[in-house]
Short mmCIF file of C-alpha atoms in Angstrom, two decimals:
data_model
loop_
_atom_site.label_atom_id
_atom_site.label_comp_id
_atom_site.label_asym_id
_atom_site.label_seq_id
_atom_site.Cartn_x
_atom_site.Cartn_y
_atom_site.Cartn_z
CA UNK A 1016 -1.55 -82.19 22.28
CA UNK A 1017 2.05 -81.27 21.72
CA UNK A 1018 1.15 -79.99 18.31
CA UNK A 1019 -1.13 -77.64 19.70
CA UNK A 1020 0.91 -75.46 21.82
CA UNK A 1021 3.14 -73.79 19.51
CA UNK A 1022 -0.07 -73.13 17.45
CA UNK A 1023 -1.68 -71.36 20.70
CA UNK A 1024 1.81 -69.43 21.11
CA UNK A 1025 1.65 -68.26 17.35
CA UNK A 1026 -1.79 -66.92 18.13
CA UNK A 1027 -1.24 -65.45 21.07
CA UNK A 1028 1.91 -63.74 19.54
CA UNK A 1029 -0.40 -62.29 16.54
CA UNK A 1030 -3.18 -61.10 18.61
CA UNK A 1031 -0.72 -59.56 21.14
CA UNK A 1032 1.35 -57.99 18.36
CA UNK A 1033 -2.28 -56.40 16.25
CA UNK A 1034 -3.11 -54.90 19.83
CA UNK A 1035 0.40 -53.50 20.62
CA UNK A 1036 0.21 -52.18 16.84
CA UNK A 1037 -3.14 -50.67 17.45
CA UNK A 1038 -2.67 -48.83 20.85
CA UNK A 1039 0.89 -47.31 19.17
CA UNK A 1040 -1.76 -46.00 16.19
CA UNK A 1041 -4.43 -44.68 18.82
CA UNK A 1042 -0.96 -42.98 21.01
CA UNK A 1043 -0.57 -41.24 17.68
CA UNK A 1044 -3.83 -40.43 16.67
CA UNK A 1045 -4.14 -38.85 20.32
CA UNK A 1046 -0.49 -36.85 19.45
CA UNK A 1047 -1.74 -35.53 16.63
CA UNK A 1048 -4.95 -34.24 18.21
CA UNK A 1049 -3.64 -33.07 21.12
CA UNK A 1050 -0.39 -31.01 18.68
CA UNK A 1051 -3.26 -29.40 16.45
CA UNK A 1052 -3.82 -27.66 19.14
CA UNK A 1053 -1.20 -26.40 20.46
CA UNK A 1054 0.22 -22.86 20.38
CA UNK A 1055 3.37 -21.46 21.56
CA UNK A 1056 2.92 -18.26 23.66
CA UNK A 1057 1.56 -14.71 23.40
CA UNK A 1058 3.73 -13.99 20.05
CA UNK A 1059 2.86 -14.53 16.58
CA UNK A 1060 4.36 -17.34 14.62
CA UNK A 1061 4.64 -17.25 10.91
CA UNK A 1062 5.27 -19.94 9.17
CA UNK A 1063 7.29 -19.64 5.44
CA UNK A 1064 6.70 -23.23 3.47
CA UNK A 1065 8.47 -22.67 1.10
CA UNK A 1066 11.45 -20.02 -0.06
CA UNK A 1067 9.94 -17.49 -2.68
CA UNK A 1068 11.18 -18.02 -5.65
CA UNK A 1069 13.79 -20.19 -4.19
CA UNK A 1070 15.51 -16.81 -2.59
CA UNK A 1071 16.52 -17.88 0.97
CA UNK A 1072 17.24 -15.08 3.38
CA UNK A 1073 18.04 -15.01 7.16
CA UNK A 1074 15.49 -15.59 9.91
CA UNK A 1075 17.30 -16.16 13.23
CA UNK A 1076 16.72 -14.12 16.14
CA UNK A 1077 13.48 -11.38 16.25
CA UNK A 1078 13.58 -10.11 12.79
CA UNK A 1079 10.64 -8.15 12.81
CA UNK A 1080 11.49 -6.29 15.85
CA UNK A 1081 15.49 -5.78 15.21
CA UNK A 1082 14.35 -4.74 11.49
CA UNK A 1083 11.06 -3.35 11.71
CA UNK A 1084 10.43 -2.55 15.14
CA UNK A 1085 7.25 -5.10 15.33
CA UNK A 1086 7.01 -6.53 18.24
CA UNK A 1087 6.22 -10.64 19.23
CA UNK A 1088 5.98 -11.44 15.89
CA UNK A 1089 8.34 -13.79 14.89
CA UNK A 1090 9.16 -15.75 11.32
CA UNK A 1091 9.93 -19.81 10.88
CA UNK A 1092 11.02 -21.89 7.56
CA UNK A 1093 11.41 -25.09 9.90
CA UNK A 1094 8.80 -27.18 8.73
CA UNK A 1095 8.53 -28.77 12.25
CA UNK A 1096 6.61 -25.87 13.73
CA UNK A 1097 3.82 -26.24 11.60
CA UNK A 1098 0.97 -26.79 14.58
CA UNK A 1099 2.37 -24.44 16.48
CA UNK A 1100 2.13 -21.75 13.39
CA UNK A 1101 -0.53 -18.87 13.70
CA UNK A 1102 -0.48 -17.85 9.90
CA UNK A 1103 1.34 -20.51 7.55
CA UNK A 1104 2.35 -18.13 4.27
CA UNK A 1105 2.73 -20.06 0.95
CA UNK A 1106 4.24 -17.87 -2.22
CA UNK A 1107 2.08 -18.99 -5.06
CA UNK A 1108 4.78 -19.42 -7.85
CA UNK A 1109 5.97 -22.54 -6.51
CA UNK A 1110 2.29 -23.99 -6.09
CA UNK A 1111 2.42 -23.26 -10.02
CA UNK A 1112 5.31 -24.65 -11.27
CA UNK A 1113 4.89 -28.22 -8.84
CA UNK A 1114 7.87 -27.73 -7.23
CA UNK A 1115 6.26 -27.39 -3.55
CA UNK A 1116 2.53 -28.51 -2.14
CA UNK A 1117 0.40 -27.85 0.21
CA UNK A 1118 0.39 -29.62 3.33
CA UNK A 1119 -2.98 -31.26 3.11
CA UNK A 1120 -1.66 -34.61 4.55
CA UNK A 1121 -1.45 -32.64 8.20
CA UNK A 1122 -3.59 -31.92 10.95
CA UNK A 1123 -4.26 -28.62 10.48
CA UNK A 1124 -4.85 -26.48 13.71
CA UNK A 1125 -8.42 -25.08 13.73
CA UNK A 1126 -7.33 -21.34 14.42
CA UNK A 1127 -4.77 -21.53 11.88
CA UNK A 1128 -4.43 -19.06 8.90
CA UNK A 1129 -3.22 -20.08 5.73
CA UNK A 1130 -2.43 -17.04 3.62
CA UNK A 1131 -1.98 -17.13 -0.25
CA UNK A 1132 1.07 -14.71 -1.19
CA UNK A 1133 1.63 -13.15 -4.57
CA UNK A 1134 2.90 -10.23 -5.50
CA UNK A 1135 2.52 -11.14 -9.52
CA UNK A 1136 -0.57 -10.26 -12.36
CA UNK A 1137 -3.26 -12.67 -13.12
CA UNK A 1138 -1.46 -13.14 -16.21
CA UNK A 1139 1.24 -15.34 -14.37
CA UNK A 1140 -1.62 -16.83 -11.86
CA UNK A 1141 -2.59 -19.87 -14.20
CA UNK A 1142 -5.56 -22.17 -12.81
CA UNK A 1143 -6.27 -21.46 -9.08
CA UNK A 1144 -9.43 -23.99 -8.46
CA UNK A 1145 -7.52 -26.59 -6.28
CA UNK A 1146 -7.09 -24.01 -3.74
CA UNK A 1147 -10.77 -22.99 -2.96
CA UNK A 1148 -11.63 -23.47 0.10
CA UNK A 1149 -8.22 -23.93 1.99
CA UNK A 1150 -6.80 -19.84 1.82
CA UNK A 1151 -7.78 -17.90 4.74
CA UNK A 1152 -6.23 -14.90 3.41
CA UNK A 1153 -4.70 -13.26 0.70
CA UNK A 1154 -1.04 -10.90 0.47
CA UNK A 1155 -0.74 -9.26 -2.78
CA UNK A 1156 -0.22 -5.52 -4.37
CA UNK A 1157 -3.72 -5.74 -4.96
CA UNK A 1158 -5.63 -3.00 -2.55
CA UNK A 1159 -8.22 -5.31 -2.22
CA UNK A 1160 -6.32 -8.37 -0.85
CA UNK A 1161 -5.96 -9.00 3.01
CA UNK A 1162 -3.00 -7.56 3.45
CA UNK A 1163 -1.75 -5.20 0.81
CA UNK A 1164 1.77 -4.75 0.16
CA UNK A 1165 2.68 -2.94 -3.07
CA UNK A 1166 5.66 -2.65 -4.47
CA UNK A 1167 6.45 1.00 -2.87
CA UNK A 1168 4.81 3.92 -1.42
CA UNK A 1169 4.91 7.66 -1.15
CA UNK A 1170 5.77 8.44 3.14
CA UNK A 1171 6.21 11.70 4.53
CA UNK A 1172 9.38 13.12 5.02
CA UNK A 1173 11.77 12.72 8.08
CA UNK A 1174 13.96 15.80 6.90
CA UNK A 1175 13.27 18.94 5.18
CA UNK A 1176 16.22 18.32 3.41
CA UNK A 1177 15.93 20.03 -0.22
CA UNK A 1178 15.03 17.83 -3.01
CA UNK A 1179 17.97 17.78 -6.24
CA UNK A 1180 17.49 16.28 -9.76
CA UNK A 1181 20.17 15.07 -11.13
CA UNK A 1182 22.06 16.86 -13.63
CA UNK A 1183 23.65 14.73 -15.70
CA UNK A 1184 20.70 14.74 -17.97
CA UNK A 1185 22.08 12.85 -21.38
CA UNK A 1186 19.49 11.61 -23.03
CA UNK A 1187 15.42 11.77 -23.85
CA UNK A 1188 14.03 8.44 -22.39
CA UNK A 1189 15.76 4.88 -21.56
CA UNK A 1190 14.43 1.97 -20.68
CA UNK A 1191 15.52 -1.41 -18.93
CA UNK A 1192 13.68 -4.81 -19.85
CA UNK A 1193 14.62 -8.25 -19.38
CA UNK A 1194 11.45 -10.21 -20.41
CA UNK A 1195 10.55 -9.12 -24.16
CA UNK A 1196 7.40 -10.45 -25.30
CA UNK A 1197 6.72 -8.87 -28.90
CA UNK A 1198 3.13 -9.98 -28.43
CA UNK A 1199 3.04 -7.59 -25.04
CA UNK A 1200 1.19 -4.31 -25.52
CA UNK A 1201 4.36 -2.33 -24.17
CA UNK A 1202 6.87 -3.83 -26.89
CA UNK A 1203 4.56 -2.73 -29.01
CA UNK A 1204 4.88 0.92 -28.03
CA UNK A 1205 8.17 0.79 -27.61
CA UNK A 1206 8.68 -0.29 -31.21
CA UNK A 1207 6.78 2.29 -32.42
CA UNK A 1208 8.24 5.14 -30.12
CA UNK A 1209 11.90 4.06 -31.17
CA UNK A 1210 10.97 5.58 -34.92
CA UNK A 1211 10.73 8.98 -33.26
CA UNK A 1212 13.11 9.17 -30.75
CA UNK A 1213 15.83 7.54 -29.33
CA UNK A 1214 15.86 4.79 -26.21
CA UNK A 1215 18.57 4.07 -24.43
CA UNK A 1216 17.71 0.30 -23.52
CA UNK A 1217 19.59 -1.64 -21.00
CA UNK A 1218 18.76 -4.57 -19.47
CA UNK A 1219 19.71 -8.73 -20.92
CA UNK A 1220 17.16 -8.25 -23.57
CA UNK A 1221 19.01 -6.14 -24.82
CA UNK A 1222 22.59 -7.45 -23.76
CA UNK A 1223 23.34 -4.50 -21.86
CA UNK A 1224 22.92 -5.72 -18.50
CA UNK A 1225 23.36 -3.50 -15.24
CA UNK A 1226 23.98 -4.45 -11.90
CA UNK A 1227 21.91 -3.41 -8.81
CA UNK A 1228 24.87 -0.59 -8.28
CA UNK A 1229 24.82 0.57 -12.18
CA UNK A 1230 20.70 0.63 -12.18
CA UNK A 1231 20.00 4.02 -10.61
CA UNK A 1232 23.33 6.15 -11.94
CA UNK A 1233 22.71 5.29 -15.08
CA UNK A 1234 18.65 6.23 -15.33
CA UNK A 1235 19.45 9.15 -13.54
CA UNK A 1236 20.83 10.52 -16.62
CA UNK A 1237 17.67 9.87 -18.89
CA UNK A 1238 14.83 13.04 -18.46
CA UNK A 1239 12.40 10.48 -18.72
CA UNK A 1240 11.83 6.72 -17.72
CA UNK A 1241 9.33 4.12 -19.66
CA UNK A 1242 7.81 2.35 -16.64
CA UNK A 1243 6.28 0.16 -18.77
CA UNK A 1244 4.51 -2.92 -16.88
CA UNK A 1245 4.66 -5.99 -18.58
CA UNK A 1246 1.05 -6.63 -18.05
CA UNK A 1247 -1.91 -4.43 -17.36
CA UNK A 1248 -4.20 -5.01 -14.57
CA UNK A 1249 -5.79 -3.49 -11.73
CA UNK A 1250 -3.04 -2.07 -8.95
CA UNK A 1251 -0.53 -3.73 -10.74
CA UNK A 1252 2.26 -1.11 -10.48
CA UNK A 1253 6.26 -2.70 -9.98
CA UNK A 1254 9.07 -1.54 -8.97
CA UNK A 1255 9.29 0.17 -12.21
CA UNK A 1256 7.51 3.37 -10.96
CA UNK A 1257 8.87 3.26 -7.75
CA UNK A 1258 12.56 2.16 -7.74
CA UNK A 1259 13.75 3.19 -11.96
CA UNK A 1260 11.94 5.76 -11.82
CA UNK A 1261 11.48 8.31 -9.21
CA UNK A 1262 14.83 6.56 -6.81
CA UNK A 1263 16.56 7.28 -10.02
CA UNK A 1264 15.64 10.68 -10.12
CA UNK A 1265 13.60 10.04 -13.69
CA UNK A 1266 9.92 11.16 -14.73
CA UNK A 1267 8.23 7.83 -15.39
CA UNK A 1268 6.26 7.26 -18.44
CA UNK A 1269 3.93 4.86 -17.25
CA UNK A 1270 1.94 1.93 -19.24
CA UNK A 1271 0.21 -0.05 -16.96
CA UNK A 1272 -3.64 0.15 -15.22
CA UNK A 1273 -5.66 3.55 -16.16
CA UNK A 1274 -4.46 7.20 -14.56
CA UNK A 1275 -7.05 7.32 -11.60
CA UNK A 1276 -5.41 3.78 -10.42
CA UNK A 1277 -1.95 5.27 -10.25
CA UNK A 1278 -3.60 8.50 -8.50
CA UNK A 1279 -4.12 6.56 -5.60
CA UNK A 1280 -0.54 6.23 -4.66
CA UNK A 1281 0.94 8.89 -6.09
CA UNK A 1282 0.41 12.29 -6.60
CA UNK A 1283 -1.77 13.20 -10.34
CA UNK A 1284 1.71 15.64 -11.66
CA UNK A 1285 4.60 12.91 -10.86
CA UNK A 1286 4.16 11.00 -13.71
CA UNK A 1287 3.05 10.73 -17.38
CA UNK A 1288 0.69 8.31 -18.91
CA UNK A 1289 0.72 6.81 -22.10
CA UNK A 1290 -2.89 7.10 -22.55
CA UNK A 1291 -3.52 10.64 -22.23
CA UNK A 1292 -1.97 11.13 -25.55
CA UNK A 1293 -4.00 11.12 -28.65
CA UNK A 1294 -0.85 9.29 -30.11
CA UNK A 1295 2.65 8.48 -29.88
CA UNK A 1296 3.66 11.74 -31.54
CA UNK A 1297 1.84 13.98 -29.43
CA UNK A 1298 3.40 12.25 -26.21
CA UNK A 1299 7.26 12.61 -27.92
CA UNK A 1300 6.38 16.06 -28.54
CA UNK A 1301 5.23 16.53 -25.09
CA UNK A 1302 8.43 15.14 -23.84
CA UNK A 1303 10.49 17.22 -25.76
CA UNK A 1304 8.99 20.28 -25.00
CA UNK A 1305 9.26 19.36 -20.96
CA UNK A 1306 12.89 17.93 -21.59
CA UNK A 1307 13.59 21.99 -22.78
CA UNK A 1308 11.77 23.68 -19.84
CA UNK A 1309 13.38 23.59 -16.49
CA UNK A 1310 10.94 24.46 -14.86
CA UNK A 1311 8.01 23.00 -16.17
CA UNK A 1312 10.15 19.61 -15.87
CA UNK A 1313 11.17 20.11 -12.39
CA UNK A 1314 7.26 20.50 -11.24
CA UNK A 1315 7.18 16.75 -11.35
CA UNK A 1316 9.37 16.60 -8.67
CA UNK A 1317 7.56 18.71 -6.43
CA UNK A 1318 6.27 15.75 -4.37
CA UNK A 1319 9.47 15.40 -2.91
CA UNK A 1320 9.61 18.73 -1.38
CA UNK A 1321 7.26 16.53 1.49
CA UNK A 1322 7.34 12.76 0.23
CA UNK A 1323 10.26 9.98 -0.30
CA UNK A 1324 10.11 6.60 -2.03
CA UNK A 1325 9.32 3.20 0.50
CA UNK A 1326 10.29 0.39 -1.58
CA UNK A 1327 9.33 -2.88 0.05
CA UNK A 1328 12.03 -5.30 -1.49
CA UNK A 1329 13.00 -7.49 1.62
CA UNK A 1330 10.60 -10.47 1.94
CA UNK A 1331 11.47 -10.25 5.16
CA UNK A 1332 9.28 -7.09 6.18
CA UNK A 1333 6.34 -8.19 3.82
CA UNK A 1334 5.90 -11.67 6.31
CA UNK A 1335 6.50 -8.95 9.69
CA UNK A 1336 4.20 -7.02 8.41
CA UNK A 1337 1.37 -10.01 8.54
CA UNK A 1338 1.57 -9.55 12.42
CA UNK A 1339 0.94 -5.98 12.16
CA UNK A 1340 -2.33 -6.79 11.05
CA UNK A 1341 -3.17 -9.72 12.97
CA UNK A 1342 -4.84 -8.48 15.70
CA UNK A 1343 -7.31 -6.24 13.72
CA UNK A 1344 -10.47 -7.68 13.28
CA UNK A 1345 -10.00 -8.97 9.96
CA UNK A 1346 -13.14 -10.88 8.74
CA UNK A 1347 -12.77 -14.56 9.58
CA UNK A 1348 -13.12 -16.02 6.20
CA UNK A 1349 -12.37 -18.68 3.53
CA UNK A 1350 -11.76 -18.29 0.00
CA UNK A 1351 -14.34 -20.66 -1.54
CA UNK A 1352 -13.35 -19.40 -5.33
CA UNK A 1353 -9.52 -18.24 -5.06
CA UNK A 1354 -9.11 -18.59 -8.72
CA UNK A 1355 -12.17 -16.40 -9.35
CA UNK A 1356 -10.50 -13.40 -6.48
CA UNK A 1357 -6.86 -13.64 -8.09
CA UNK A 1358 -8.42 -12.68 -11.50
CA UNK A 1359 -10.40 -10.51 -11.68
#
């Protein structure tokens, strides 16, 4: 009989410690439930994953309203905030290289946005078919994405303060590259263009590096820039065209998607396209003949008689800009083929 008790105490001990363990597991079962549905307040709350590129930048206080005048929208990194989060943003070139995931082992709120952000070419997208079906939305230069956010744009005016070109004109055409591929159409070109006229080339490739306050001064003194895009795809224009080019005060020579693709943004005379030459040599002769002709050259500055250059650089703005949009009917969707969008 003795025997028996401290066999009844062990059981009762186990079966009141598997309860006690499962009512703590139904307590946070009911948490989680109950947090997926939570929401702060009236503002917007974005939620950044991950850092692009590994680039961390400031988010305390009401960015987007201090900044960029947007009101009630404000910007997270803390991971913690993740059901109270109206859009959760995730930069895509981390979900490449494995060095960040997606939070798939979280309740995810049933209102919540997830929103796929890249601002790069399909040739740097790689395989995109563990995604469908999770992305709500898409940010990207494409015009076609959710949200579009291109590298610059064209605004009006604030001043009618007179245009000036630089004078310090020096030489034909320069160009600055970092990545050389010889396999890439533009290195290609370039190669070719270098037997008929000189390029000044900056840039590590060509270990003559410039720094951020070097990069305009010194294009400003080339007639004409080779915006060159290191890959060619639909809306795929950089900061190439907007910032080394016309910031710099340079005619761009463009390489990149077809004419009527760059007409959309800017106007048909600011810039020159590789393509509408027969050949190389026509284009260098074409250049020559507009380097000699002050006038003729200056005509592809007209734009800025009522136009300057926006460049959106600041990561920063491009997530403020996310609650600029929110409240616009966008179509609820889902992207059930993400890789199939991103590439095409």
């Amino acid at each position: 009989m003795k025997a028996l008790l401290p066999r009844r105490f062990i059981l009762f001990f186990l079966l009141f410690w598997t309860l006690w363990v499962f009512y703590r597991w139904l307590a946070t079962q009911a948490n989680k439930r109950q947090s997926c549905s939570l929401r702060m307040d009236s503002n917007i709350s974005i939620l950044l994953w991950h850092w692009p590129f590994g680039h961390q930048f400031e988010l305390d206080g009401d960015v987007c309203w201090e900044r960029y005048g947007i009101p009630r929208c404000h910007l997270h990194n803390q991971r913690s905030q993740f059901y109270y989060a109206d859009v959760v943003v995730f930069h895509h070139n981390e979900l490449k290289n494995g060095t960040q995931k997606l939070p798939l082992d979280l309740c995810r709120p049933p209102e919540q946005k997830w929103l796929w952000l890249s601002l790069e070419s399909p040739a740097s997208n790689g395989i995109l078919y563990a995604y469908n079906g999770l992305f709500n939305w898409t940010m990207s230069y494409r015009r076609d994405a959710d949200i579009f956010m291109p590298y610059g744009e064209l605004v009006p005016k604030k001043t009618t303060k007179e245009y000036i070109i630089p004078k310090n004109k020096s030489f034909l055409a320069c160009w600055v590259v970092s990545n050389y591929v010889t396999q890439h159409r533009r290195s290609k070109v370039y190669e070719s263009l270098k037997k008929l006229i000189k390029v000044q080339v900056y840039g590590n490739w060509a270990k003559r590096p410039l720094t951020v306050k070097e990069l305009l001064p010194t294009i400003s003194r080339c007639y004409f820039y080779l915006a060159f895009e290191n890959s060619e795809f639909k809306d795929y224009i950089t900061e190439k065209l907007w910032r080394n080019s016309f910031q710099a005060g340079a005619v761009p020579v463009v390489l990149g998607p077809p004419r009527k693709n760059y007409e959309l943004l800017v106007p048909p005379n600011s810039f020159i396209h590789v393509d509408d030459f027969e050949s190389l040599d026509s284009l260098v002769d074409f250049l020559k003949q507009l380097a000699s002709n002050e006038t003729q050259y200056r005509s592809y500055f007209k734009w800025q008689e009522h136009y300057e250059v926006k460049v959106y650089a600041d990561w920063r703005e491009r997530l403020c800009k996310i609650c600029t949009l929110y409240q616009k009917p966008l179509n609820k969707k889902v992207y059930h083929n993400l890789h199939a969008w991103a590439n095409r």
